[in-house]
mmCIF file of C-alpha atoms in Angstrom:
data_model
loop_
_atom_site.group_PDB
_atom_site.id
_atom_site.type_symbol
_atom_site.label_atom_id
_atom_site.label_comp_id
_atom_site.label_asym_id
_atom_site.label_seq_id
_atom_site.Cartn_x
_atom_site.Cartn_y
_atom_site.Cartn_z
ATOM 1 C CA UNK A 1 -57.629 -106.904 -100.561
ATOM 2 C CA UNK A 2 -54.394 -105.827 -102.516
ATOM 3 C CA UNK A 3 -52.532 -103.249 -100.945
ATOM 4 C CA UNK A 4 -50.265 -101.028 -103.588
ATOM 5 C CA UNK A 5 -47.364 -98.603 -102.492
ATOM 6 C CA UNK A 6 -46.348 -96.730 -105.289
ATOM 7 C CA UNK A 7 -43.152 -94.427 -104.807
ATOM 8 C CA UNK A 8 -44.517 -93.391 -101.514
ATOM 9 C CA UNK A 9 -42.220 -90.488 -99.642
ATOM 10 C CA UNK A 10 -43.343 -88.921 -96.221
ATOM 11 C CA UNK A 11 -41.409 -85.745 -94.949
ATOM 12 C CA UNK A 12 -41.302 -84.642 -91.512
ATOM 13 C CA UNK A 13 -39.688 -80.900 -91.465
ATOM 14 C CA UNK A 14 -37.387 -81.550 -94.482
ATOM 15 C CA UNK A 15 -36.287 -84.992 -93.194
ATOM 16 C CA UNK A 16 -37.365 -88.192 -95.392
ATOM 17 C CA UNK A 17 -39.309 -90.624 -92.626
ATOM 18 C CA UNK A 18 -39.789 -92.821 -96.115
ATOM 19 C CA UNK A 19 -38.121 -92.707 -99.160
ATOM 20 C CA UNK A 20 -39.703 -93.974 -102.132
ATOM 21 C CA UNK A 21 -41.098 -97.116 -101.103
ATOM 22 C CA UNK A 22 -42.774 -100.091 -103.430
ATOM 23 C CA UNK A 23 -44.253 -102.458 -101.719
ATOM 24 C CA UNK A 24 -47.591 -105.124 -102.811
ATOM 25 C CA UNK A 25 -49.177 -106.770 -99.870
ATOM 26 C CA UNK A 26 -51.441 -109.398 -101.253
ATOM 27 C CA UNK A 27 -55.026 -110.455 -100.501
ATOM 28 C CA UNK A 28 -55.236 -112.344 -97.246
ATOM 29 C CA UNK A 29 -51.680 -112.018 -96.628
ATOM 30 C CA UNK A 30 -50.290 -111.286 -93.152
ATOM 31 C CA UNK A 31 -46.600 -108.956 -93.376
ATOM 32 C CA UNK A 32 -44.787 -107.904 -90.558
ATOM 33 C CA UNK A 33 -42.879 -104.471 -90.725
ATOM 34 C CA UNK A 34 -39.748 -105.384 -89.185
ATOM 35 C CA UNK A 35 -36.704 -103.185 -87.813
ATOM 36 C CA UNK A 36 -34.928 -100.700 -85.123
ATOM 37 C CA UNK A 37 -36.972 -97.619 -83.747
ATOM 38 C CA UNK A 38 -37.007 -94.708 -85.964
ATOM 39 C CA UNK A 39 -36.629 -97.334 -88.927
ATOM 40 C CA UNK A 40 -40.402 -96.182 -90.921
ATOM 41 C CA UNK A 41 -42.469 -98.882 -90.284
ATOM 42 C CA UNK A 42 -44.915 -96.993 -87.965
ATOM 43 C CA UNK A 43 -44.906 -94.564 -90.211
ATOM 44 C CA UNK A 44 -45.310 -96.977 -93.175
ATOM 45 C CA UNK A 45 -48.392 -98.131 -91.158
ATOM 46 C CA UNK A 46 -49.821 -94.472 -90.455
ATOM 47 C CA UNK A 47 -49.775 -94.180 -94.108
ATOM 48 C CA UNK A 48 -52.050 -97.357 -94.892
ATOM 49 C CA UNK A 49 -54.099 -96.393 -92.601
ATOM 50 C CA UNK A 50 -54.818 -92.986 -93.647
ATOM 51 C CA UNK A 51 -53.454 -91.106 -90.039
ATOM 52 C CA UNK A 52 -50.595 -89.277 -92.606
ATOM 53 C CA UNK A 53 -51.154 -88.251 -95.744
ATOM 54 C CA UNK A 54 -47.567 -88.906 -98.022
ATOM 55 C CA UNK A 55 -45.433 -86.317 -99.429
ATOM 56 C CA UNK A 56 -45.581 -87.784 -102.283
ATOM 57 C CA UNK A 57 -46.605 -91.079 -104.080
ATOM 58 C CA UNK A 58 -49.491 -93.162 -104.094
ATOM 59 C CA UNK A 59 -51.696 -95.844 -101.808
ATOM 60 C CA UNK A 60 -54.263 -98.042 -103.886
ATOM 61 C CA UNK A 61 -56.522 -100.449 -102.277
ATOM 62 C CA UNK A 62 -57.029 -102.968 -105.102
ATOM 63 C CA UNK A 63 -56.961 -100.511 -108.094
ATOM 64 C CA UNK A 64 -58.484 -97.939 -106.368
ATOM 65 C CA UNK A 65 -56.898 -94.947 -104.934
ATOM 66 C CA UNK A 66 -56.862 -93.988 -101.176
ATOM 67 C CA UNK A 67 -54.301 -91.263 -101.230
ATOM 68 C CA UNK A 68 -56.251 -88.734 -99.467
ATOM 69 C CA UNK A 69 -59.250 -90.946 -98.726
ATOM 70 C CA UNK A 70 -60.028 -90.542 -94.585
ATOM 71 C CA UNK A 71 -58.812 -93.231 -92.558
ATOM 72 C CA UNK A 72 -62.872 -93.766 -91.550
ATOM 73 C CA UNK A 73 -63.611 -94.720 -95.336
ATOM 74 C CA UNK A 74 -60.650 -96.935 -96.054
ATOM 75 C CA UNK A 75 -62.264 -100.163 -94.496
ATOM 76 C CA UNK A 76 -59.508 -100.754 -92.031
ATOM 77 C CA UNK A 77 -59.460 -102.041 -88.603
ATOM 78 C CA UNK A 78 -56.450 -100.772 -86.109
ATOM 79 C CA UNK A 79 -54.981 -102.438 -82.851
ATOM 80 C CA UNK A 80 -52.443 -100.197 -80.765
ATOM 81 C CA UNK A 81 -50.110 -100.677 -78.209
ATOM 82 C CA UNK A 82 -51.732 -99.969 -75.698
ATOM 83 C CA UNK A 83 -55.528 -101.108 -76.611
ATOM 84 C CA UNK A 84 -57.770 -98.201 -76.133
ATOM 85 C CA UNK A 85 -60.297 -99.878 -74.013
ATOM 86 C CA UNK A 86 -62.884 -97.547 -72.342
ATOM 87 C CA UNK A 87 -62.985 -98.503 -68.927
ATOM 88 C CA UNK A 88 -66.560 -97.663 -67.796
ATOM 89 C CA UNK A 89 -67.963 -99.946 -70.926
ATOM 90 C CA UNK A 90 -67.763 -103.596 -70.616
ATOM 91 C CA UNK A 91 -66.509 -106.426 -72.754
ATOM 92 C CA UNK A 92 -69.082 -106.289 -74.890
ATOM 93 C CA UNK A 93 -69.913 -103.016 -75.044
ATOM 94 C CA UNK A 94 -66.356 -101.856 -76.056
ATOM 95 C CA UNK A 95 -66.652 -104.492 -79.004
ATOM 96 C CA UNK A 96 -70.086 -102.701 -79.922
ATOM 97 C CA UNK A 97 -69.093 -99.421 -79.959
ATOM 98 C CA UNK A 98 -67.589 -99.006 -83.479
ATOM 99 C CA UNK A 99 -71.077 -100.301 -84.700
ATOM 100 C CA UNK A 100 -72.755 -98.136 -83.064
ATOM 101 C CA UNK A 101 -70.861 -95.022 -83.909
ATOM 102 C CA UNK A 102 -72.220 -96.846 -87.737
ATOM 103 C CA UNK A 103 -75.380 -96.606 -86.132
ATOM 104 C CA UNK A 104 -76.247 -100.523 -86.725
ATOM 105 C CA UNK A 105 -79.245 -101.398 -84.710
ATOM 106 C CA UNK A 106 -78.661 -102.398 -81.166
ATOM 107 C CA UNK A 107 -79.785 -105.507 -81.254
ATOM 108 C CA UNK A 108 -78.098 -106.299 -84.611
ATOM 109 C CA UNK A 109 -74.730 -104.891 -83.281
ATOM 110 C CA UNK A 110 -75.058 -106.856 -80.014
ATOM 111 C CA UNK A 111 -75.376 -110.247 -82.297
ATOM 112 C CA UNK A 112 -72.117 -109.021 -84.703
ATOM 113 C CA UNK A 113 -70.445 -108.553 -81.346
ATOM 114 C CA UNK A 114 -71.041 -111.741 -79.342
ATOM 115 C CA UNK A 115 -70.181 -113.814 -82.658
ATOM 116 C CA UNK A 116 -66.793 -111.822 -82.864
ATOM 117 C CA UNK A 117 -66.073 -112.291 -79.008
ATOM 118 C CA UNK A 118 -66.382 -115.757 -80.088
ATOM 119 C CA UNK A 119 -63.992 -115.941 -82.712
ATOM 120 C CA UNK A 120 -61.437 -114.453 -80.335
ATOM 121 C CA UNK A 121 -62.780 -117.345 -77.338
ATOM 122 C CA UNK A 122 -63.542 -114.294 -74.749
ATOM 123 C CA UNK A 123 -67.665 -114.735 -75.261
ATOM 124 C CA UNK A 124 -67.319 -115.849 -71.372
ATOM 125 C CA UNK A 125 -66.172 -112.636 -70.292
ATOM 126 C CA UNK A 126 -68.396 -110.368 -72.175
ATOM 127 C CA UNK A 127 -70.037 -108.635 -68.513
ATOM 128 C CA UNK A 128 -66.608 -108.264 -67.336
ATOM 129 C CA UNK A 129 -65.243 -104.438 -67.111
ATOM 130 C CA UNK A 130 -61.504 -104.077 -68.908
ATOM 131 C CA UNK A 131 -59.962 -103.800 -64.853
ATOM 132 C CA UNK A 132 -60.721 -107.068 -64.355
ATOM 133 C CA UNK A 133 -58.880 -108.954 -67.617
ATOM 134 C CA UNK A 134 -55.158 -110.087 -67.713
ATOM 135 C CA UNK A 135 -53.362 -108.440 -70.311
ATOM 136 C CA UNK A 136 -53.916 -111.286 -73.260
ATOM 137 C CA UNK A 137 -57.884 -110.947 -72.281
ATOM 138 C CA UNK A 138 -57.535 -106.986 -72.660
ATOM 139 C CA UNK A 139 -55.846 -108.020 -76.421
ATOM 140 C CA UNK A 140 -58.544 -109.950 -77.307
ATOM 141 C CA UNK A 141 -61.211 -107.611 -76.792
ATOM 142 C CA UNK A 142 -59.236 -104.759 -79.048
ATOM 143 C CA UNK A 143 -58.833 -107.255 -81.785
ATOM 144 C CA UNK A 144 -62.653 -108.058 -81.527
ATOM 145 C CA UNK A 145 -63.326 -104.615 -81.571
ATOM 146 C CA UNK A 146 -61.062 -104.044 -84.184
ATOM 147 C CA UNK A 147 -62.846 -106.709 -86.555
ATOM 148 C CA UNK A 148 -66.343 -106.187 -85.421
ATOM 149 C CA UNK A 149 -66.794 -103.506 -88.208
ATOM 150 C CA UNK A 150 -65.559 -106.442 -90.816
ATOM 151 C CA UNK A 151 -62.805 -104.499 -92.151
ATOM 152 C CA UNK A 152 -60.968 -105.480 -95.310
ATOM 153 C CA UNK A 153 -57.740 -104.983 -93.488
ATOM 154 C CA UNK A 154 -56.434 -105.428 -90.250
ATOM 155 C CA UNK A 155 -53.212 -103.230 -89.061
ATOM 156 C CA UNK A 156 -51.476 -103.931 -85.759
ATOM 157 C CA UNK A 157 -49.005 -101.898 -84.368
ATOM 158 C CA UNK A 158 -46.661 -103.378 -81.647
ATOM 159 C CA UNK A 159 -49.510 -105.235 -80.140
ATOM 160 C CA UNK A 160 -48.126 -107.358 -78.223
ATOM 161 C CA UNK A 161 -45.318 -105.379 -76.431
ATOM 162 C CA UNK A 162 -47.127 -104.580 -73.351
ATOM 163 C CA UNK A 163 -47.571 -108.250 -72.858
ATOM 164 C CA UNK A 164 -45.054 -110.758 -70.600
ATOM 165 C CA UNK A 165 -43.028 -113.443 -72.379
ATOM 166 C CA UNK A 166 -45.388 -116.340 -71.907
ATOM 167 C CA UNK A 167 -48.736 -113.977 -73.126
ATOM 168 C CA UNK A 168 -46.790 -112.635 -76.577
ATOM 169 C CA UNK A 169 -45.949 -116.268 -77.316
ATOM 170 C CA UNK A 170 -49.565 -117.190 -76.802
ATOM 171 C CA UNK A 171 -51.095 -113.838 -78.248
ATOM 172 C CA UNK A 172 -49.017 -114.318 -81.238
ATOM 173 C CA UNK A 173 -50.283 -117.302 -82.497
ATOM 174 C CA UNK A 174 -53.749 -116.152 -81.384
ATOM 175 C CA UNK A 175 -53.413 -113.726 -83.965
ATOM 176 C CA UNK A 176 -52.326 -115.851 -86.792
ATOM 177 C CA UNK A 177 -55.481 -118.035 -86.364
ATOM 178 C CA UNK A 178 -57.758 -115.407 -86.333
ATOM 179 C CA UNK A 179 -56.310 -114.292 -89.468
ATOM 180 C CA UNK A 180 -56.123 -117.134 -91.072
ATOM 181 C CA UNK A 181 -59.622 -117.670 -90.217
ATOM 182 C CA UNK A 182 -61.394 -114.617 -91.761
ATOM 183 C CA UNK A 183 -58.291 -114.395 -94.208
ATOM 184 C CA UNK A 184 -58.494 -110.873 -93.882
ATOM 185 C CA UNK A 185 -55.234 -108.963 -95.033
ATOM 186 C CA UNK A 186 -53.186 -107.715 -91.946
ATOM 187 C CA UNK A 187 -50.136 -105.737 -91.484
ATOM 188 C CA UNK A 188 -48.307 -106.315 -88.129
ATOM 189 C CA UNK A 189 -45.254 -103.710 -86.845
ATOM 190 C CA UNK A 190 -42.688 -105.215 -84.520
ATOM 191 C CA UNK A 191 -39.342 -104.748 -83.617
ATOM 192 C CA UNK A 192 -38.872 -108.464 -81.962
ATOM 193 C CA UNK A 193 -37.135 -110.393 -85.065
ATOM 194 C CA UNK A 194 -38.485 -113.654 -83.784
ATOM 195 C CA UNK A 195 -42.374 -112.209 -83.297
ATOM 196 C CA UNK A 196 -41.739 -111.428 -86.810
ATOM 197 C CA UNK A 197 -39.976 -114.784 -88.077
ATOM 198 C CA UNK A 198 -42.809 -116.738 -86.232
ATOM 199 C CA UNK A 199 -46.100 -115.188 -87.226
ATOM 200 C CA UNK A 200 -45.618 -113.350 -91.265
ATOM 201 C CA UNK A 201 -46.021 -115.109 -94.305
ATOM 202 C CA UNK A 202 -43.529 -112.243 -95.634
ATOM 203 C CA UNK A 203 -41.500 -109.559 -93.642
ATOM 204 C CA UNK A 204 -40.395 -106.180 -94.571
ATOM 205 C CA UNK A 205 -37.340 -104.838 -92.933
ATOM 206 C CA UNK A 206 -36.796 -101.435 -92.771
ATOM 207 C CA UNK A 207 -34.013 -99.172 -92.311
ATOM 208 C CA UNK A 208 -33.744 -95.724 -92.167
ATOM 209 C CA UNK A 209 -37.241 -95.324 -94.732
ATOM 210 C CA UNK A 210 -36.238 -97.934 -97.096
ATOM 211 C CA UNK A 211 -36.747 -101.231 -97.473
ATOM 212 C CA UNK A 212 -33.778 -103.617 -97.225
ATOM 213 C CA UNK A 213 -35.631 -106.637 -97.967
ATOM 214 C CA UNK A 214 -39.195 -108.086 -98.448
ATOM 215 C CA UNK A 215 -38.918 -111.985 -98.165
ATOM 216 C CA UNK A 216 -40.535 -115.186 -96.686
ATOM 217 C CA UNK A 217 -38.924 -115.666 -93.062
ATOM 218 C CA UNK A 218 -37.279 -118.761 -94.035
ATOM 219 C CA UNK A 219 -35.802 -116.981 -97.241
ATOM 220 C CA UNK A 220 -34.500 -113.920 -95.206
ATOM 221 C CA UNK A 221 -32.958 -116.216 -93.052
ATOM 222 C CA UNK A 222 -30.962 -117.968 -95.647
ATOM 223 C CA UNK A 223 -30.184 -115.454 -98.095
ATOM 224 C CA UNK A 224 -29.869 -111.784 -96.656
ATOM 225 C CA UNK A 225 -29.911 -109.120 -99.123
ATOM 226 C CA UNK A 226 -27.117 -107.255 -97.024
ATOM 227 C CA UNK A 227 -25.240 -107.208 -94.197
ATOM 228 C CA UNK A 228 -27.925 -105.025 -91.745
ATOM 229 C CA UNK A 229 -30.624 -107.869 -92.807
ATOM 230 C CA UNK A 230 -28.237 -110.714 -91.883
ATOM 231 C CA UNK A 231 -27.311 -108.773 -88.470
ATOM 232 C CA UNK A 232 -31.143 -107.771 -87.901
ATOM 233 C CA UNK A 233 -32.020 -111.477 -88.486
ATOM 234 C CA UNK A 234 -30.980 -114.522 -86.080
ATOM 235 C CA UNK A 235 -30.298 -114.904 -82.218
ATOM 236 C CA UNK A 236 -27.633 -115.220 -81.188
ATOM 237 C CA UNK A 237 -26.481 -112.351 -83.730
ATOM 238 C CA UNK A 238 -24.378 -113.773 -87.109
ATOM 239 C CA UNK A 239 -20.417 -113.553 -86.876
ATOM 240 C CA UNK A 240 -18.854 -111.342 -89.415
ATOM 241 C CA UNK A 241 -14.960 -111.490 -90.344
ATOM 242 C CA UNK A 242 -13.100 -109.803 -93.325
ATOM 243 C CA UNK A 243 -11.207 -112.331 -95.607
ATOM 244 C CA UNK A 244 -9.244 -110.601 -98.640
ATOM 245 C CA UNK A 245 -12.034 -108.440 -100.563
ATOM 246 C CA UNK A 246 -14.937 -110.392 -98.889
ATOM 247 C CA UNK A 247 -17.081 -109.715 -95.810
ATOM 248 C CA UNK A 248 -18.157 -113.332 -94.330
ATOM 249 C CA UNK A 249 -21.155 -114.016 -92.114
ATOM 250 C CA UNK A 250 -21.603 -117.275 -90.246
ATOM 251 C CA UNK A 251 -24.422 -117.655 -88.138
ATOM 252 C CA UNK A 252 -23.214 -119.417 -84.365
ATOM 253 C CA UNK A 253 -25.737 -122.493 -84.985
ATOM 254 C CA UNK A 254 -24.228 -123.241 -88.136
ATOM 255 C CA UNK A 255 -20.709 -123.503 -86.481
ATOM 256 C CA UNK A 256 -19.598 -127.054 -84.873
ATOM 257 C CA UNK A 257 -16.764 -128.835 -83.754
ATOM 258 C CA UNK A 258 -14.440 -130.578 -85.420
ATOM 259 C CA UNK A 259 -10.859 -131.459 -86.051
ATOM 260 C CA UNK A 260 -8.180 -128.741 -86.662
ATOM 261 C CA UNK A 261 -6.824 -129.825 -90.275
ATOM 262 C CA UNK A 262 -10.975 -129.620 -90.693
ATOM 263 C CA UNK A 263 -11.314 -126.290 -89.205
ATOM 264 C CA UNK A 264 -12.126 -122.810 -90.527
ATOM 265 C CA UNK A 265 -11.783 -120.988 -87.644
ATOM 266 C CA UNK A 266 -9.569 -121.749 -84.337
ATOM 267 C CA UNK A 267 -9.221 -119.768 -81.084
ATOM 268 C CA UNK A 268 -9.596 -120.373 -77.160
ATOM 269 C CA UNK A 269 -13.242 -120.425 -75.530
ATOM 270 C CA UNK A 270 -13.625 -117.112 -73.356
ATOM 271 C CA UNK A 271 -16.795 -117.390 -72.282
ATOM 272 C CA UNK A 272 -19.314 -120.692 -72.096
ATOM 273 C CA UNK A 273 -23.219 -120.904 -71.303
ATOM 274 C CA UNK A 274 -25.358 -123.812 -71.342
ATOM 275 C CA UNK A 275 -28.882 -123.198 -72.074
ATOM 276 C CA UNK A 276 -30.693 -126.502 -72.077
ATOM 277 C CA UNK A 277 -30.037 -128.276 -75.754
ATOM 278 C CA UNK A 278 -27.096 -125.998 -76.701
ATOM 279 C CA UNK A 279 -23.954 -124.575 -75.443
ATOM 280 C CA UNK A 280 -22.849 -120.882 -76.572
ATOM 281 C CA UNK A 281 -19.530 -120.352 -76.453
ATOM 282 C CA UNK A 282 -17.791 -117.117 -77.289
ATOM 283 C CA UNK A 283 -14.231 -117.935 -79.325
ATOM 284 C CA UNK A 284 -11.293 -115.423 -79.327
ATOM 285 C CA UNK A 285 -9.735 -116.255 -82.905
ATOM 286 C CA UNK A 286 -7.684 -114.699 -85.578
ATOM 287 C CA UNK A 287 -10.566 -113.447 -86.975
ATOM 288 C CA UNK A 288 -11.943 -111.638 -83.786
ATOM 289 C CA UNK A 289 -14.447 -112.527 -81.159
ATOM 290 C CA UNK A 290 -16.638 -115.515 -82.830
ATOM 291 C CA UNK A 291 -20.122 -117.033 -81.226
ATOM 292 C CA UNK A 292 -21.065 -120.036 -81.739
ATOM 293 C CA UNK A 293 -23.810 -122.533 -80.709
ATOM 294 C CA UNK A 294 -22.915 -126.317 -79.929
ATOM 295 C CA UNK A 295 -24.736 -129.569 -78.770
ATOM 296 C CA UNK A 296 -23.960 -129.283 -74.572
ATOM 297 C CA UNK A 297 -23.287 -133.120 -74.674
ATOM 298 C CA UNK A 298 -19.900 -132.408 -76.089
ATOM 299 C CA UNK A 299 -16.861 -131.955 -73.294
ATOM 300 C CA UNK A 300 -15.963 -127.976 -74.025
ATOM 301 C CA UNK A 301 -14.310 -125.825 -70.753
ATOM 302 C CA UNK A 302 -13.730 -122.402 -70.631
ATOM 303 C CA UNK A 303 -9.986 -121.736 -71.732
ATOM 304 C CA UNK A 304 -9.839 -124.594 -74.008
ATOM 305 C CA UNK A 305 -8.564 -124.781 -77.400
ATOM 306 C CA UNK A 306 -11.392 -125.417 -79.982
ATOM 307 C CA UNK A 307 -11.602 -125.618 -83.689
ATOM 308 C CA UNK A 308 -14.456 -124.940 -85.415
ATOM 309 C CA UNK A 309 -15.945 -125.874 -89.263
ATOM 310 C CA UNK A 310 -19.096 -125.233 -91.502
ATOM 311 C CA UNK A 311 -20.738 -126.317 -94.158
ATOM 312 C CA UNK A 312 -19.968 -124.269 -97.544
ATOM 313 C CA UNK A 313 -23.694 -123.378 -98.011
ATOM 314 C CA UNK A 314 -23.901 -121.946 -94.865
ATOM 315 C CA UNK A 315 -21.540 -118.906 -95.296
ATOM 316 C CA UNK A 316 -22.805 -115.622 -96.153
ATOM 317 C CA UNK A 317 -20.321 -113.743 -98.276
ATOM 318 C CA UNK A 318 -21.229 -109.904 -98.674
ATOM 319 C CA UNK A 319 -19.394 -107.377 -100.944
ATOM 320 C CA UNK A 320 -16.586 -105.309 -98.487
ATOM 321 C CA UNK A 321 -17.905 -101.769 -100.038
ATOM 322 C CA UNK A 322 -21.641 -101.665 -100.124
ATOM 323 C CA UNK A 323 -22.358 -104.747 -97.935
ATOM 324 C CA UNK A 324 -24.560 -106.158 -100.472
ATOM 325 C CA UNK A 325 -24.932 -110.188 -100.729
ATOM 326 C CA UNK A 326 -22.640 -111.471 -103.287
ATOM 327 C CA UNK A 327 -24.320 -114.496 -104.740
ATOM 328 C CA UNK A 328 -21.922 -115.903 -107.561
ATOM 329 C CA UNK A 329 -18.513 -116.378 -105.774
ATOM 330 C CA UNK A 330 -16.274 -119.252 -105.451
ATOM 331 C CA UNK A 331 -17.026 -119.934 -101.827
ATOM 332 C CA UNK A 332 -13.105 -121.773 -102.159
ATOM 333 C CA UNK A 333 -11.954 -118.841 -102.325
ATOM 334 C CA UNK A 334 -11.764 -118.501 -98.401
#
């Protein structure tokens, strides 16, 4: 299902939470709402789901419109934070009970359930009371229950947050398979830039109710519509120096070592970490503090003089006023 925001505006007391957003989200398409707390996207979710009703605008499923329609009678299925599981119920009774608040037939209900348990891979654990899963198990379980009802879309909200490092790496490409399975539309709130850049075919970042950008990961990446997209986006953070009317971003992996006649930036290491493949060093140059991210074979030492190059199409110039991407500019120019 198509999902159509149409100069959608939500007011809290006076204060715009969004402010006149457009946005399609295509059939079987999974977006991530992407950016710093207070941002919109929760919001932005709230209002696909039908939990706030906008200030203005509209909200069509397909071609129909929802604005105003009940968040029971939009077809949607919701996963939260923190997962809602009733803890007297077990496995397979919390994945039943949206069907039978519909009233479906026990035995008909148990069947939808099992099948969806199965789809998720907990079918094993369906006697098992929500005390007694690990975290990713618990996840599971609200995503089955979430789907049981065979919604038309799916909206997650920070699911995986309450998870450890190993579980949201696992969880998160749990998620993405069972999406791609049913190919059910899904809308997925984080504020982790690389949950985001791993698991959306598109992103929308948000800032302060707008949308900065709606892109493919790879294309957000490469060619940030502005400077808070190109800061938002990338670990370690992009470097960002002033040259003549010109803001320039470099991200630190696209930064290497090379001669100093080569070199567009020079300066003495202050700080040095090795992390496995890579070595990030931190560079006190003419042109400020500058990370950067090279191969740990290569003999660097803290307090040594380095010089450092990059390749043309990998600098990000940005205009100095509004911080908006310049795209036609004589990149000889710096």
């Amino acid at each position: 299902m198509d999902i159509h925001l149409k100069n959608v505006v939500m007011e809290f007391d006076g204060q715009r939470a969004i402010d006149d957003l457009n946005v399609t989200i295509s059939d079987g398409e999974l977006v991530t709402l992407l950016g710093p707390s207070g941002c919109g996207k929760s919001t932005t979710l709230m209002l696909i789901a039908g939990l706030y009703q906008p200030t203005d605008g509209q909200i069509l499923f397909d071609d129909k419109e929802t604005t105003g329609v009940e968040a029971e009678d939009r077809g949607i299925g919701m996963v939260f934070q923190n997962y809602a599981l009733y803890p007297h119920l077990s496995v397979l009774k919390n994945i039943m009970f949206p069907l039978k608040m519909q009233k479906i037939p026990k035995k008909e209900a148990e069947k939808q359930a099992i099948e969806m348990a199965r789809l998720v891979e907990i079918d094993h654990l369906l006697n098992r009371k929500p005390h007694q899963l690990s975290g990713g198990q618990q996840q599971r379980v609200a995503i089955a229950r979430a789907l049981v009802k065979k919604p038309k879309v799916l909206l997650l909200d920070e699911p995986l947050s309450n998870l450890d490092a190993r579980l949201r790496l696992e969880m998160r490409e749990e998620i993405r398979r069972i999406q791609r399975e049913i190919n059910i539309t899904a809308i997925f709130v984080t504020h982790d830039q690389e949950e985001a850049m791993s698991i959306s075919d598109r992103i929308m970042i948000m800032n302060e109710g707008m949308v900065q950008q709606i892109d493919t990961p790879q294309n957000m990446y490469q060619k940030p519509n502005n400077v808070f997209v190109a800061t938002f986006i990338g670990s370690p953070p992009i470097n960002f120096f002033v040259k003549d009317t010109y803001k320039v971003g470099i991200r630190p992996e696209h930064l290497f070592l090379t001669k100093s006649e080569e070199s567009m930036i020079s300066g003495q290491v202050i700080q040095l970490e090795t992390t496995g493949r890579d070595t990030f060093i931190k560079v006190a140059s003419e042109a400020g503090i500058i990370r950067a991210l090279i191969d740990s074979s290569l003999d660097v030492t803290l307090g040594s003089q380095v010089y450092l190059g990059v390749k043309k199409e990998n600098i990000h110039l940005f205009d100095l006023k509004t911080d908006q991407r310049l795209s036609e500019v004589d990149i000889h120019e710096i």
